[in-house]
């Protein structure tokens, strides 16, 4: 009996995120991505900046198979940890990144100390005492062997898998220069006492047995290490946005067990548990209020500037802050199901989905490196075949490797970035790294968050409308006195405004907070009510027409109107709003001058948003959006062919900042927003956004100019080196000159205004 087994059909089963180790450039990420995507039923994206691979795989494929594929490619991969409270390994992640950066820093400092005397002795004949060359070898060897070990290791790994990168050129060039120098010292004439190393710009072939190239080997190593260290410092912050998001949540919580409060870590909270939230505390997780009344400040998550009144049956979100009375909440979602966790996932997805802009040097190296290796080998073989002179052949081949060795390329990006970011810091701008700059040139739309970006993010007393027979100062004094006893943010804004305009406030008696409506009490013998119009109606008090019209007009402008009454009559209306920053209108005008189309995006209501937009000169308004909607809006604009910059400051902006082509975070905002953004505006002044885009474009132009000239020197000199007209010493000098040019060009950024 025979049976036919149907062919197994692979269907998408799961997603996994792998931590990748051993990547040294963007081409490494591309190589891993290609290998994974060649597996049946696998779709993968690899992010060089975050060092993670996001992989979708089908039934029949194990995570171990994915890891094995990555390891066969020459890199490492780690399985994800099971969900749960942060483990010691997770907590050690940032520390491990710091350790890697510290290791690079140590290599750089040691190499710098050892290389400086080597370069000086080679370049300044007056410093060449008897047997100086042996001291040079003693100092240069550790630099080339130990300092450049990461390059040698990466080059060997790539070679084993049939690939070549800039690491290959660095490794081959430095080892060839060191190897030739050792041969010349021990078996040639370079090791003889009294040997001198002239520094000449003559283009002529020399006796390779009497030349050493230790300064080129040590100098190249130190320069490239400097570039890698700066890159590592930037990459170390790649995961900080997610950590900042998750750290917003409460760390522990008071749970009701048997009628008593028990303090436990949030990780031990279960669905159905009831927990207590006191005034000023964070809500531990998503849940429903089962006892108490209060106002909850959700601005960090929703962008809504006005605190939300909550009572029994109201849903609350984890990480929001209780701004009023005591609440008892029943947990409905915990761990990865909470809104905060889903926002963290949004940020991570946006980061992994954003196309990483590969550095220009790495792009060109895909062709440049193999070509240089072929030229060097061809030079060696051609000279051996034509002249039979092994010394001349090896000298010419080493000259090819050294002139092509990317010394200036290693400086092109870091020096421009250092000068540009230094100047930016003086202007209140932090640029995170070279990969963010290209977007600034193409940006045509700028999306502005409202709360904390265009506005101050703090409620303030705006207008005072007293009844016709009421003194304004008296109105503020009585209303402010009662509100001063309340913890509600709107009440505090009124109290602060009353103190500023009317001076000292009397102490109220019989103060009472009426949940969801306002406050009441006795002030100087008057029975005072301050709150919603509904509170006054409960006391059979109606607003006269003039106050009703003032209230309606204020609400139409998006402001919060508060009614005031005493002794049985309505006495006035106070309006409170999130104030527009004084510089916002000027900033919007400057952004328009840069050719950008401003869009106001906010979680606040439509009336508030349109009022703010009119005040600052913005035509396009998108209001009442949740955090996930902000991401969708950014994607929709990108789908229309626009290149979008996003300016924001809250946790609710973090995912949108990561999704946008260019994220500008206000430095006065949350850590999550700052870490998710590409540029940080330290001063919190929106005008700096325009400066940031101008400076970024200027810095990008400088980097491109540096890379052009760095490659130009190498490419122009390659034919001379291959023809034997450029000895390695002159090759080293050409490299030094190109480096000086790159640094000088970068320093021009200091004059940016």
mmCIF file of N, CA, C and O in Angstrom, residues 448-451 454-455 556-558 578-581 584-586 588-589 592 598-602 604-623 686:
data_model
loop_
_atom_site.group_PDB
_atom_site.id
_atom_site.type_symbol
_atom_site.label_atom_id
_atom_site.label_comp_id
_atom_site.label_asym_id
_atom_site.label_seq_id
_atom_site.Cartn_x
_atom_site.Cartn_y
_atom_site.Cartn_z
ATOM 1 N N UNK A 448 4.146 69.422 13.183
ATOM 2 C CA UNK A 448 4.428 69.992 14.505
ATOM 3 C C UNK A 448 3.424 69.470 15.526
ATOM 4 O O UNK A 448 2.209 69.614 15.341
ATOM 5 N N UNK A 449 3.927 68.842 16.589
ATOM 6 C CA UNK A 449 3.067 68.512 17.719
ATOM 7 C C UNK A 449 2.661 69.820 18.400
ATOM 8 O O UNK A 449 3.408 70.798 18.377
ATOM 9 N N UNK A 450 1.473 69.849 19.001
ATOM 10 C CA UNK A 450 1.011 71.096 19.629
ATOM 11 C C UNK A 450 1.536 71.262 21.054
ATOM 12 O O UNK A 450 2.302 72.172 21.355
ATOM 13 N N UNK A 451 1.126 70.331 21.932
ATOM 14 C CA UNK A 451 1.398 70.502 23.359
ATOM 15 C C UNK A 451 2.881 70.371 23.662
ATOM 16 O O UNK A 451 3.489 69.337 23.408
ATOM 17 N N UNK A 454 4.533 73.684 20.074
ATOM 18 C CA UNK A 454 4.046 74.996 19.657
ATOM 19 C C UNK A 454 3.548 75.777 20.871
ATOM 20 O O UNK A 454 3.658 77.000 20.936
ATOM 21 N N UNK A 455 3.014 75.044 21.856
ATOM 22 C CA UNK A 455 2.522 75.673 23.089
ATOM 23 C C UNK A 455 3.458 75.332 24.246
ATOM 24 O O UNK A 455 4.355 74.504 24.111
ATOM 25 N N UNK A 556 -15.362 78.095 21.929
ATOM 26 C CA UNK A 556 -15.191 78.015 20.473
ATOM 27 C C UNK A 556 -13.733 78.205 20.081
ATOM 28 O O UNK A 556 -13.283 77.703 19.048
ATOM 29 N N UNK A 557 -12.976 78.934 20.917
ATOM 30 C CA UNK A 557 -11.549 79.142 20.687
ATOM 31 C C UNK A 557 -10.717 77.998 21.249
ATOM 32 O O UNK A 557 -9.494 78.033 21.205
ATOM 33 N N UNK A 558 -11.401 77.002 21.831
ATOM 34 C CA UNK A 558 -10.677 75.851 22.360
ATOM 35 C C UNK A 558 -10.193 76.020 23.779
ATOM 36 O O UNK A 558 -9.377 75.232 24.259
ATOM 37 N N UNK A 578 -3.805 76.221 27.321
ATOM 38 C CA UNK A 578 -2.370 75.966 27.140
ATOM 39 C C UNK A 578 -1.830 77.099 26.259
ATOM 40 O O UNK A 578 -2.197 77.213 25.093
ATOM 41 N N UNK A 579 -0.969 77.939 26.808
ATOM 42 C CA UNK A 579 -0.529 79.150 26.107
ATOM 43 C C UNK A 579 0.428 78.839 24.958
ATOM 44 O O UNK A 579 1.290 77.969 25.063
ATOM 45 N N UNK A 580 0.260 79.562 23.837
ATOM 46 C CA UNK A 580 1.167 79.444 22.690
ATOM 47 C C UNK A 580 2.501 80.106 23.043
ATOM 48 O O UNK A 580 2.530 81.195 23.630
ATOM 49 N N UNK A 581 3.613 79.447 22.710
ATOM 50 C CA UNK A 581 4.927 80.032 22.953
ATOM 51 C C UNK A 581 5.093 81.312 22.130
ATOM 52 O O UNK A 581 4.635 81.386 20.984
ATOM 53 N N UNK A 584 6.665 80.835 18.600
ATOM 54 C CA UNK A 584 6.162 79.808 17.677
ATOM 55 C C UNK A 584 5.778 80.381 16.315
ATOM 56 O O UNK A 584 6.068 79.778 15.276
ATOM 57 N N UNK A 585 5.098 81.546 16.292
ATOM 58 C CA UNK A 585 4.685 82.135 15.012
ATOM 59 C C UNK A 585 5.903 82.479 14.151
ATOM 60 O O UNK A 585 5.930 82.215 12.940
ATOM 61 N N UNK A 586 6.930 83.035 14.782
ATOM 62 C CA UNK A 586 8.167 83.361 14.055
ATOM 63 C C UNK A 586 8.830 82.092 13.528
ATOM 64 O O UNK A 586 9.355 82.067 12.402
ATOM 65 N N UNK A 588 7.369 79.224 12.705
ATOM 66 C CA UNK A 588 6.603 78.703 11.566
ATOM 67 C C UNK A 588 6.954 79.483 10.304
ATOM 68 O O UNK A 588 7.119 78.903 9.212
ATOM 69 N N UNK A 589 7.108 80.781 10.421
ATOM 70 C CA UNK A 589 7.477 81.610 9.264
ATOM 71 C C UNK A 589 8.855 81.208 8.728
ATOM 72 O O UNK A 589 9.065 81.124 7.513
ATOM 73 N N UNK A 592 8.639 77.980 6.814
ATOM 74 C CA UNK A 592 8.080 78.223 5.468
ATOM 75 C C UNK A 592 9.161 78.762 4.531
ATOM 76 O O UNK A 592 9.205 78.408 3.348
ATOM 77 N N UNK A 598 4.075 73.477 6.871
ATOM 78 C CA UNK A 598 3.794 73.118 8.262
ATOM 79 C C UNK A 598 2.418 72.464 8.432
ATOM 80 O O UNK A 598 1.446 72.875 7.800
ATOM 81 N N UNK A 599 2.372 71.437 9.282
ATOM 82 C CA UNK A 599 1.124 70.744 9.613
ATOM 83 C C UNK A 599 1.063 70.625 11.129
ATOM 84 O O UNK A 599 2.027 70.188 11.760
ATOM 85 N N UNK A 600 -0.067 71.012 11.745
ATOM 86 C CA UNK A 600 -0.235 70.879 13.190
ATOM 87 C C UNK A 600 -0.920 69.551 13.477
ATOM 88 O O UNK A 600 -2.005 69.277 12.964
ATOM 89 N N UNK A 601 -0.281 68.717 14.298
ATOM 90 C CA UNK A 601 -0.780 67.378 14.627
ATOM 91 C C UNK A 601 -0.895 67.268 16.139
ATOM 92 O O UNK A 601 0.072 67.506 16.859
ATOM 93 N N UNK A 602 -2.091 66.915 16.645
ATOM 94 C CA UNK A 602 -2.275 66.923 18.096
ATOM 95 C C UNK A 602 -3.353 65.941 18.538
ATOM 96 O O UNK A 602 -4.252 65.584 17.768
ATOM 97 N N UNK A 604 -5.227 66.882 21.015
ATOM 98 C CA UNK A 604 -6.234 67.782 21.562
ATOM 99 C C UNK A 604 -7.438 67.872 20.623
ATOM 100 O O UNK A 604 -7.393 67.416 19.474
ATOM 101 N N UNK A 605 -8.511 68.513 21.099
ATOM 102 C CA UNK A 605 -9.715 68.606 20.272
ATOM 103 C C UNK A 605 -9.540 69.610 19.136
ATOM 104 O O UNK A 605 -8.631 70.434 19.143
ATOM 105 N N UNK A 606 -10.477 69.536 18.166
ATOM 106 C CA UNK A 606 -10.356 70.315 16.933
ATOM 107 C C UNK A 606 -10.367 71.819 17.195
ATOM 108 O O UNK A 606 -9.592 72.564 16.600
ATOM 109 N N UNK A 607 -11.226 72.263 18.116
ATOM 110 C CA UNK A 607 -11.335 73.698 18.380
ATOM 111 C C UNK A 607 -10.037 74.257 18.942
ATOM 112 O O UNK A 607 -9.561 75.323 18.525
ATOM 113 N N UNK A 608 -9.434 73.536 19.901
ATOM 114 C CA UNK A 608 -8.159 73.971 20.478
ATOM 115 C C UNK A 608 -7.084 74.014 19.397
ATOM 116 O O UNK A 608 -6.322 74.985 19.281
ATOM 117 N N UNK A 609 -7.024 72.961 18.589
ATOM 118 C CA UNK A 609 -5.991 72.871 17.557
ATOM 119 C C UNK A 609 -6.102 73.999 16.543
ATOM 120 O O UNK A 609 -5.104 74.620 16.168
ATOM 121 N N UNK A 610 -7.333 74.283 16.088
ATOM 122 C CA UNK A 610 -7.519 75.340 15.090
ATOM 123 C C UNK A 610 -7.202 76.710 15.669
ATOM 124 O O UNK A 610 -6.668 77.582 14.969
ATOM 125 N N UNK A 611 -7.514 76.910 16.945
ATOM 126 C CA UNK A 611 -7.190 78.179 17.593
ATOM 127 C C UNK A 611 -5.685 78.406 17.626
ATOM 128 O O UNK A 611 -5.194 79.491 17.297
ATOM 129 N N UNK A 612 -4.934 77.374 18.009
ATOM 130 C CA UNK A 612 -3.470 77.471 18.057
ATOM 131 C C UNK A 612 -2.905 77.670 16.654
ATOM 132 O O UNK A 612 -1.995 78.483 16.438
ATOM 133 N N UNK A 613 -3.451 76.929 15.677
ATOM 134 C CA UNK A 613 -2.964 77.039 14.293
ATOM 135 C C UNK A 613 -3.133 78.459 13.760
ATOM 136 O O UNK A 613 -2.238 78.999 13.101
ATOM 137 N N UNK A 614 -4.280 79.059 14.037
ATOM 138 C CA UNK A 614 -4.500 80.448 13.587
ATOM 139 C C UNK A 614 -3.497 81.399 14.225
ATOM 140 O O UNK A 614 -3.009 82.340 13.589
ATOM 141 N N UNK A 615 -3.186 81.146 15.488
ATOM 142 C CA UNK A 615 -2.287 82.046 16.207
ATOM 143 C C UNK A 615 -0.869 82.028 15.646
ATOM 144 O O UNK A 615 -0.155 83.034 15.724
ATOM 145 N N UNK A 616 -0.446 80.897 15.083
ATOM 146 C CA UNK A 616 0.948 80.784 14.620
ATOM 147 C C UNK A 616 1.071 80.757 13.103
ATOM 148 O O UNK A 616 2.187 80.722 12.578
ATOM 149 N N UNK A 617 -0.051 80.748 12.384
ATOM 150 C CA UNK A 617 0.012 80.817 10.927
ATOM 151 C C UNK A 617 0.119 79.487 10.222
ATOM 152 O O UNK A 617 0.765 79.377 9.179
ATOM 153 N N UNK A 618 -0.548 78.450 10.770
ATOM 154 C CA UNK A 618 -0.562 77.128 10.133
ATOM 155 C C UNK A 618 -1.930 76.894 9.512
ATOM 156 O O UNK A 618 -2.964 77.143 10.145
ATOM 157 N N UNK A 619 -1.964 76.403 8.271
ATOM 158 C CA UNK A 619 -3.219 76.191 7.551
ATOM 159 C C UNK A 619 -3.767 74.778 7.713
ATOM 160 O O UNK A 619 -4.972 74.574 7.729
ATOM 161 N N UNK A 620 -2.877 73.799 7.802
ATOM 162 C CA UNK A 620 -3.309 72.400 7.838
ATOM 163 C C UNK A 620 -3.282 71.876 9.272
ATOM 164 O O UNK A 620 -2.247 71.904 9.935
ATOM 165 N N UNK A 621 -4.437 71.384 9.763
ATOM 166 C CA UNK A 621 -4.571 70.920 11.146
ATOM 167 C C UNK A 621 -5.126 69.501 11.157
ATOM 168 O O UNK A 621 -6.117 69.208 10.478
ATOM 169 N N UNK A 622 -4.478 68.625 11.925
ATOM 170 C CA UNK A 622 -4.980 67.259 12.134
ATOM 171 C C UNK A 622 -5.073 67.059 13.639
ATOM 172 O O UNK A 622 -4.053 67.018 14.329
ATOM 173 N N UNK A 623 -6.297 66.967 14.159
ATOM 174 C CA UNK A 623 -6.508 66.960 15.612
ATOM 175 C C UNK A 623 -7.168 65.660 16.072
ATOM 176 O O UNK A 623 -7.595 64.828 15.260
ATOM 177 N N UNK A 686 10.995 76.574 19.286
ATOM 178 C CA UNK A 686 10.696 76.015 17.969
ATOM 179 C C UNK A 686 11.511 76.664 16.851
ATOM 180 O O UNK A 686 11.747 76.053 15.808
#
